[in-house]
Short mmCIF file of C-alpha atoms in Angstrom, two decimals:
data_model
loop_
_atom_site.label_atom_id
_atom_site.label_comp_id
_atom_site.label_asym_id
_atom_site.label_seq_id
_atom_site.Cartn_x
_atom_site.Cartn_y
_atom_site.Cartn_z
CA MET L 1 0.40 0.38 -0.14
CA GLN L 2 1.30 3.71 -1.17
CA ALA L 3 2.28 5.51 2.09
CA ASP L 4 0.02 9.25 1.94
CA VAL L 5 1.96 11.85 0.42
CA GLN L 6 2.41 14.51 3.02
CA ILE L 7 1.66 18.11 2.22
CA PRO L 8 3.69 20.67 4.24
CA SER L 9 1.76 22.94 6.42
CA VAL L 10 1.28 26.12 4.64
CA PRO L 11 -0.09 29.61 6.48
CA PRO L 12 -3.36 30.48 5.60
CA ILE L 13 -4.64 31.62 2.13
CA VAL L 14 -7.15 34.39 1.93
CA ALA L 15 -8.54 35.43 -0.69
CA SER L 16 -8.33 39.21 0.41
CA PHE L 17 -6.66 41.62 2.32
CA ALA L 18 -9.94 42.79 4.23
CA ASP L 19 -10.20 41.03 6.55
CA LEU L 20 -6.67 41.74 7.68
CA ALA L 21 -6.46 45.35 7.41
CA PRO L 22 -7.89 45.58 10.76
CA ARG L 23 -5.31 43.88 12.62
CA TYR L 24 -2.50 46.81 11.55
CA ASP L 25 -1.73 50.83 11.97
CA LEU L 26 0.85 50.20 9.70
CA VAL L 27 1.68 48.93 6.15
CA LEU L 28 4.79 48.07 4.00
CA CYS L 29 4.38 47.32 0.65
CA ASP L 30 6.43 46.71 -1.51
CA VAL L 31 5.96 48.49 -5.17
CA TRP L 32 7.47 46.21 -8.70
CA GLY L 33 5.87 42.65 -8.27
CA VAL L 34 2.63 44.26 -5.97
CA LEU L 35 1.32 47.57 -7.49
CA HIS L 36 2.99 47.04 -11.30
CA ASN L 37 4.95 43.94 -12.41
CA GLY L 38 7.17 46.62 -14.74
CA VAL L 39 4.01 46.61 -17.90
CA VAL L 40 0.86 47.27 -15.76
CA GLY L 41 -0.02 48.63 -13.01
CA SER L 42 -2.66 47.26 -10.45
CA GLN L 43 -5.64 48.64 -9.66
CA PRO L 44 -7.29 46.35 -7.46
CA ALA L 45 -3.38 46.56 -5.38
CA ALA L 46 -4.02 50.49 -5.46
CA ASP L 47 -7.68 50.34 -4.07
CA ALA L 48 -6.60 47.56 -1.41
CA LEU L 49 -5.07 49.29 -0.18
CA LYS L 50 -6.13 52.96 -0.63
CA ARG L 51 -9.00 51.31 2.00
CA ALA L 52 -6.53 50.05 4.13
CA ARG L 53 -6.24 54.72 4.16
CA ASP L 54 -9.29 55.14 4.53
CA ALA L 55 -9.51 52.93 7.38
CA GLY L 56 -6.78 54.85 9.56
CA THR L 57 -3.91 52.66 8.36
CA THR L 58 -0.87 54.05 7.22
CA VAL L 59 0.98 53.15 3.85
CA ILE L 60 4.23 52.98 3.38
CA LEU L 61 5.74 51.46 -0.27
CA VAL L 62 8.62 50.13 0.28
CA SER L 63 10.87 50.22 -3.04
CA ASN L 64 14.33 48.38 -3.75
CA ALA L 65 13.91 50.92 -6.50
CA PRO L 66 17.77 52.56 -6.83
CA ARG L 67 16.14 56.23 -7.14
CA PRO L 68 15.11 59.15 -5.10
CA ALA L 69 10.32 58.65 -3.35
CA GLU L 70 9.62 60.76 -6.53
CA GLY L 71 10.97 59.30 -9.31
CA VAL L 72 9.05 55.96 -7.65
CA ALA L 73 5.67 58.08 -7.55
CA ARG L 74 6.23 59.21 -10.88
CA ILE L 75 6.80 55.96 -12.78
CA LEU L 76 3.54 55.00 -10.18
CA ASP L 77 1.53 57.88 -11.88
CA GLY L 78 2.48 56.19 -14.87
CA PHE L 79 0.87 53.19 -14.41
CA ARG L 80 -1.78 54.52 -12.68
CA ILE L 81 -1.32 53.70 -9.34
CA PRO L 82 -3.19 57.21 -7.44
CA ARG L 83 -0.95 58.97 -4.91
CA ASP L 84 -4.05 58.56 -2.47
CA ALA L 85 -3.50 54.82 -2.36
CA TYR L 86 -0.49 55.48 -0.02
CA ASP L 87 1.32 58.12 2.48
CA ALA L 88 4.72 58.07 1.47
CA ILE L 89 7.42 55.90 -0.38
CA VAL L 90 10.51 54.70 1.09
CA THR L 91 13.52 53.44 -1.32
CA SER L 92 17.05 52.09 -1.68
CA GLY L 93 17.93 55.20 -3.04
CA MET L 94 17.34 57.04 -0.08
CA VAL L 95 19.29 54.66 1.75
CA THR L 96 21.61 54.94 -1.13
CA ASN L 97 22.20 58.65 -0.13
CA ALA L 98 22.19 59.11 3.37
CA LEU L 99 25.38 56.74 3.32
CA LEU L 100 27.44 57.98 0.32
CA ALA L 101 26.36 61.50 2.60
CA ALA L 102 28.46 60.34 4.52
CA ARG L 103 31.44 60.09 2.76
CA PRO L 104 32.01 64.20 1.36
CA GLY L 105 34.21 63.93 -1.99
CA VAL L 106 34.49 60.37 -2.58
CA LYS L 107 35.19 59.52 -5.25
CA MET L 108 32.80 57.17 -7.39
CA TRP L 109 32.41 54.73 -10.13
CA HIS L 110 28.91 54.16 -10.78
CA LEU L 111 27.77 50.74 -12.18
CA GLY L 112 24.09 50.70 -13.45
CA PRO L 113 22.18 52.57 -16.18
CA GLU L 114 21.64 56.11 -16.36
CA ARG L 115 18.39 56.64 -15.30
CA ASP L 116 18.82 56.26 -12.04
CA LEU L 117 22.07 59.16 -11.39
CA GLY L 118 19.09 60.91 -9.54
CA ILE L 119 20.31 58.68 -6.73
CA TYR L 120 22.64 61.28 -6.48
CA ASP L 121 20.90 64.60 -6.11
CA GLY L 122 22.31 66.61 -3.65
CA LEU L 123 25.11 65.31 -2.42
CA ASP L 124 29.33 65.95 -2.56
CA LEU L 125 30.63 63.37 -4.67
CA THR L 126 32.06 62.74 -7.72
CA GLN L 127 31.97 60.08 -10.60
CA THR L 128 34.28 58.87 -12.20
CA SER L 129 36.22 56.63 -14.48
CA PHE L 130 36.52 52.80 -12.85
CA GLU L 131 39.96 52.62 -12.61
CA ALA L 132 40.20 55.79 -10.75
CA ALA L 133 37.14 55.37 -8.38
CA GLU L 134 36.80 54.57 -4.64
CA LEU L 135 34.21 53.20 -3.95
CA ILE L 136 31.08 51.32 -6.16
CA VAL L 137 27.60 52.17 -6.26
CA CYS L 138 26.25 49.84 -8.07
CA THR L 139 22.03 50.46 -9.07
CA GLY L 140 21.96 47.43 -12.08
CA LEU L 141 23.31 45.98 -14.96
CA PHE L 142 23.89 49.18 -17.51
CA ASP L 143 21.46 46.98 -20.46
CA ASP L 144 19.00 44.79 -18.37
CA THR L 145 17.38 43.92 -21.33
CA VAL L 146 20.61 42.09 -22.93
CA GLU L 147 23.13 41.53 -20.21
CA THR L 148 23.41 39.44 -17.41
CA PRO L 149 25.70 39.61 -14.48
CA GLU L 150 28.60 36.85 -16.21
CA ASP L 151 29.03 39.47 -18.68
CA TYR L 152 30.47 42.02 -15.05
CA ALA L 153 32.76 38.55 -13.71
CA ALA L 154 36.19 40.65 -15.20
CA THR L 155 35.03 43.31 -13.82
CA LEU L 156 34.39 42.26 -9.98
CA LYS L 157 37.25 40.29 -10.28
CA ALA L 158 39.46 43.20 -11.20
CA ALA L 159 37.39 45.11 -7.91
CA ARG L 160 38.38 42.91 -5.67
CA ALA L 161 41.71 42.88 -6.46
CA ARG L 162 41.63 46.80 -5.58
CA ASN L 163 39.73 46.60 -2.85
CA LEU L 164 37.24 48.54 -3.78
CA PRO L 165 33.96 49.05 -1.55
CA PHE L 166 30.53 47.85 -3.42
CA ILE L 167 27.07 49.81 -2.12
CA CYS L 168 24.26 47.99 -3.92
CA ALA L 169 21.35 50.32 -3.84
CA ASN L 170 19.13 47.46 -4.92
CA PRO L 171 19.76 43.96 -3.26
CA ASP L 172 16.79 43.04 -6.14
CA ILE L 173 17.99 39.64 -7.63
CA VAL L 174 15.80 39.70 -10.43
CA VAL L 175 11.99 41.28 -10.84
CA GLU L 176 9.03 40.22 -13.32
CA ARG L 177 8.86 42.22 -15.96
CA GLY L 178 5.76 41.22 -17.67
CA GLY L 179 7.03 38.11 -17.21
CA ASP L 180 9.80 37.83 -17.76
CA LEU L 181 13.29 37.98 -15.09
CA ILE L 182 14.69 40.49 -15.41
CA TRP L 183 18.70 40.87 -13.45
CA CYS L 184 19.13 43.43 -11.33
CA ALA L 185 22.24 44.99 -8.81
CA GLY L 186 21.43 42.58 -6.30
CA ALA L 187 22.85 40.09 -8.50
CA ILE L 188 26.33 41.60 -9.50
CA ALA L 189 26.41 42.15 -5.33
CA GLU L 190 25.74 38.87 -4.89
CA ALA L 191 28.85 37.35 -7.25
CA TYR L 192 31.23 40.16 -5.48
CA ALA L 193 30.32 38.94 -2.24
CA GLU L 194 31.30 35.42 -3.51
CA LEU L 195 34.74 37.12 -4.24
CA GLY L 196 34.99 38.18 -1.07
CA GLY L 197 34.44 41.19 -1.88
CA ASP L 198 33.24 44.50 0.23
CA VAL L 199 29.65 45.79 0.23
CA VAL L 200 26.73 47.57 1.82
CA PHE L 201 22.88 46.66 0.59
CA CYS L 202 20.91 49.46 1.21
CA GLY L 203 18.16 48.53 0.88
CA LYS L 204 15.05 45.16 1.43
CA PRO L 205 16.15 41.98 3.29
CA HIS L 206 18.49 45.05 5.56
CA ARG L 207 17.34 46.79 8.32
CA PRO L 208 18.56 50.13 7.66
CA ILE L 209 15.21 50.62 5.05
CA TYR L 210 12.62 48.98 7.65
CA GLU L 211 14.28 51.80 9.96
CA THR L 212 13.77 54.43 8.20
CA ALA L 213 10.10 53.75 6.84
CA PHE L 214 8.78 52.81 11.16
CA ALA L 215 11.20 56.58 11.50
CA THR L 216 8.61 57.89 8.92
CA ALA L 217 5.33 56.20 9.77
CA SER L 218 6.06 57.36 13.18
CA LYS L 219 6.48 61.31 12.20
CA LEU L 220 3.23 60.61 10.33
CA ARG L 221 1.26 59.25 12.84
CA GLY L 222 2.69 61.51 15.52
CA GLU L 223 3.61 58.41 17.45
CA PRO L 224 5.77 55.14 17.45
CA VAL L 225 4.01 51.93 15.47
CA ASP L 226 4.12 49.01 17.14
CA PRO L 227 6.02 46.43 15.63
CA ALA L 228 3.03 43.78 16.52
CA ARG L 229 0.62 45.77 14.30
CA ALA L 230 2.60 46.34 11.29
CA ILE L 231 2.16 43.89 7.88
CA ALA L 232 4.61 43.83 5.20
CA ILE L 233 2.71 43.09 2.04
CA GLY L 234 5.59 41.70 -1.09
CA ASP L 235 6.13 39.06 -3.63
CA ALA L 236 9.65 38.50 -2.75
CA LEU L 237 11.07 34.78 -0.39
CA ARG L 238 14.27 36.29 -0.25
CA THR L 239 13.79 39.82 0.11
CA ASP L 240 10.02 41.34 1.31
CA LEU L 241 9.76 38.03 3.25
CA ALA L 242 13.51 37.62 4.77
CA GLY L 243 12.98 40.83 5.71
CA ALA L 244 10.03 41.27 7.89
CA LEU L 245 11.50 38.80 9.61
CA GLY L 246 14.01 39.76 11.13
CA PHE L 247 12.84 43.00 11.45
CA GLY L 248 9.98 41.11 13.56
CA ILE L 249 7.04 42.09 11.83
CA ASP L 250 4.22 40.25 9.85
CA CYS L 251 3.93 39.79 6.02
CA LEU L 252 1.65 39.20 3.23
CA PHE L 253 3.22 36.67 0.43
CA VAL L 254 1.68 37.92 -2.46
CA ALA L 255 2.14 34.79 -4.57
CA ALA L 256 1.69 35.65 -8.13
CA GLY L 257 5.08 37.61 -8.69
CA ILE L 258 8.34 36.54 -9.01
CA HIS L 259 7.50 33.00 -7.39
CA ALA L 260 4.07 32.70 -9.97
CA GLY L 261 5.92 30.52 -11.85
CA GLU L 262 7.42 28.40 -9.32
CA LEU L 263 3.75 28.13 -8.16
CA GLY L 264 2.00 27.40 -11.32
CA LEU L 265 0.05 30.67 -11.42
CA GLU L 266 0.97 32.34 -15.06
CA ASN L 267 -2.55 31.77 -15.92
CA GLY L 268 -4.29 33.23 -13.86
CA SER L 269 -4.60 29.85 -11.09
CA GLN L 270 -5.21 30.16 -7.31
CA VAL L 271 -2.04 28.46 -5.53
CA ASP L 272 -1.68 25.32 -4.66
CA PRO L 273 -0.80 24.49 -0.75
CA GLY L 274 1.07 21.74 -1.94
CA ALA L 275 3.35 24.28 -4.46
CA LEU L 276 3.42 26.95 -2.09
CA GLY L 277 4.84 24.18 0.57
CA ARG L 278 7.37 23.27 -0.75
CA LEU L 279 8.22 27.00 -2.35
CA LEU L 280 8.15 27.38 1.69
CA ALA L 281 9.94 25.00 2.51
CA ASP L 282 13.11 26.34 0.87
CA GLY L 283 12.65 29.91 1.89
CA PRO L 284 13.11 32.09 5.67
CA GLY L 285 10.05 31.13 7.15
CA ARG L 286 6.69 31.15 7.41
CA PRO L 287 4.51 34.63 6.16
CA ALA L 288 1.64 35.39 8.32
CA ALA L 289 -0.61 34.70 5.28
CA VAL L 290 -0.71 34.74 1.61
CA THR L 291 -2.78 36.02 -1.24
CA THR L 292 -2.63 35.30 -5.17
CA ARG L 293 -2.37 39.22 -5.49
CA LEU L 294 -2.94 41.58 -3.27
CA VAL L 295 -6.86 42.57 -3.16
CA TRP L 296 -9.12 44.42 -0.90
#
């Protein structure tokens, strides 16, 4: 007689955010993978955040985008995500900017596309060649439509030989763009760390971006926010879930994002508990709940 196949225990799978929302005073919501997929915006997700705000919850968008908050807001405008869906935006670009502000006059080499140069606004620094640099700041690949991290192997070896510090302004490994997975700065940073390079990660899942988000929320609310009354919403186990667990707050995992392929959700199906259990078994821990997409 064949033994029963054991399905790993999984968190509650919820159809909407409406039942969870009253438990929380603060929502820290991911952007790419929840509010848009790089091609189209999610109006249901925006509506869910707006309804939470209408009920008194503070909504802070927490993004690993290597750019200022206003830059992310303009991108969301293009995806028709209304500004009344959130109270503020905190980005890894803001954390990076603050880190560089503490090193006035530094000679740095920018590794990433020109669209991210706004990250250096207002800073006293010198952008220079790789050969003259004292520091590398990586916001991504120069051309993420054709390049892979392997294209930077020789550059990273040369940087490691000079012991150049490396600031990663976007710890994401990949993001979804219209169903395709696109390499991000985190993949290059991880490769440099594997060589023994000195890497500072400025976004999720690391604490500084959560500390900034909580400080922002506390200022908006006029009082400190109890971590027990805060929830992160995101689609990436490595950044959103790991970051929330590491900071001691709940997480609502959005399944139809970066892990949709692993969960068999490409064609609009619902979360399969068996596939979810297998995915979470290899992840950083257990979210408070799981939903297919963020809706009210």
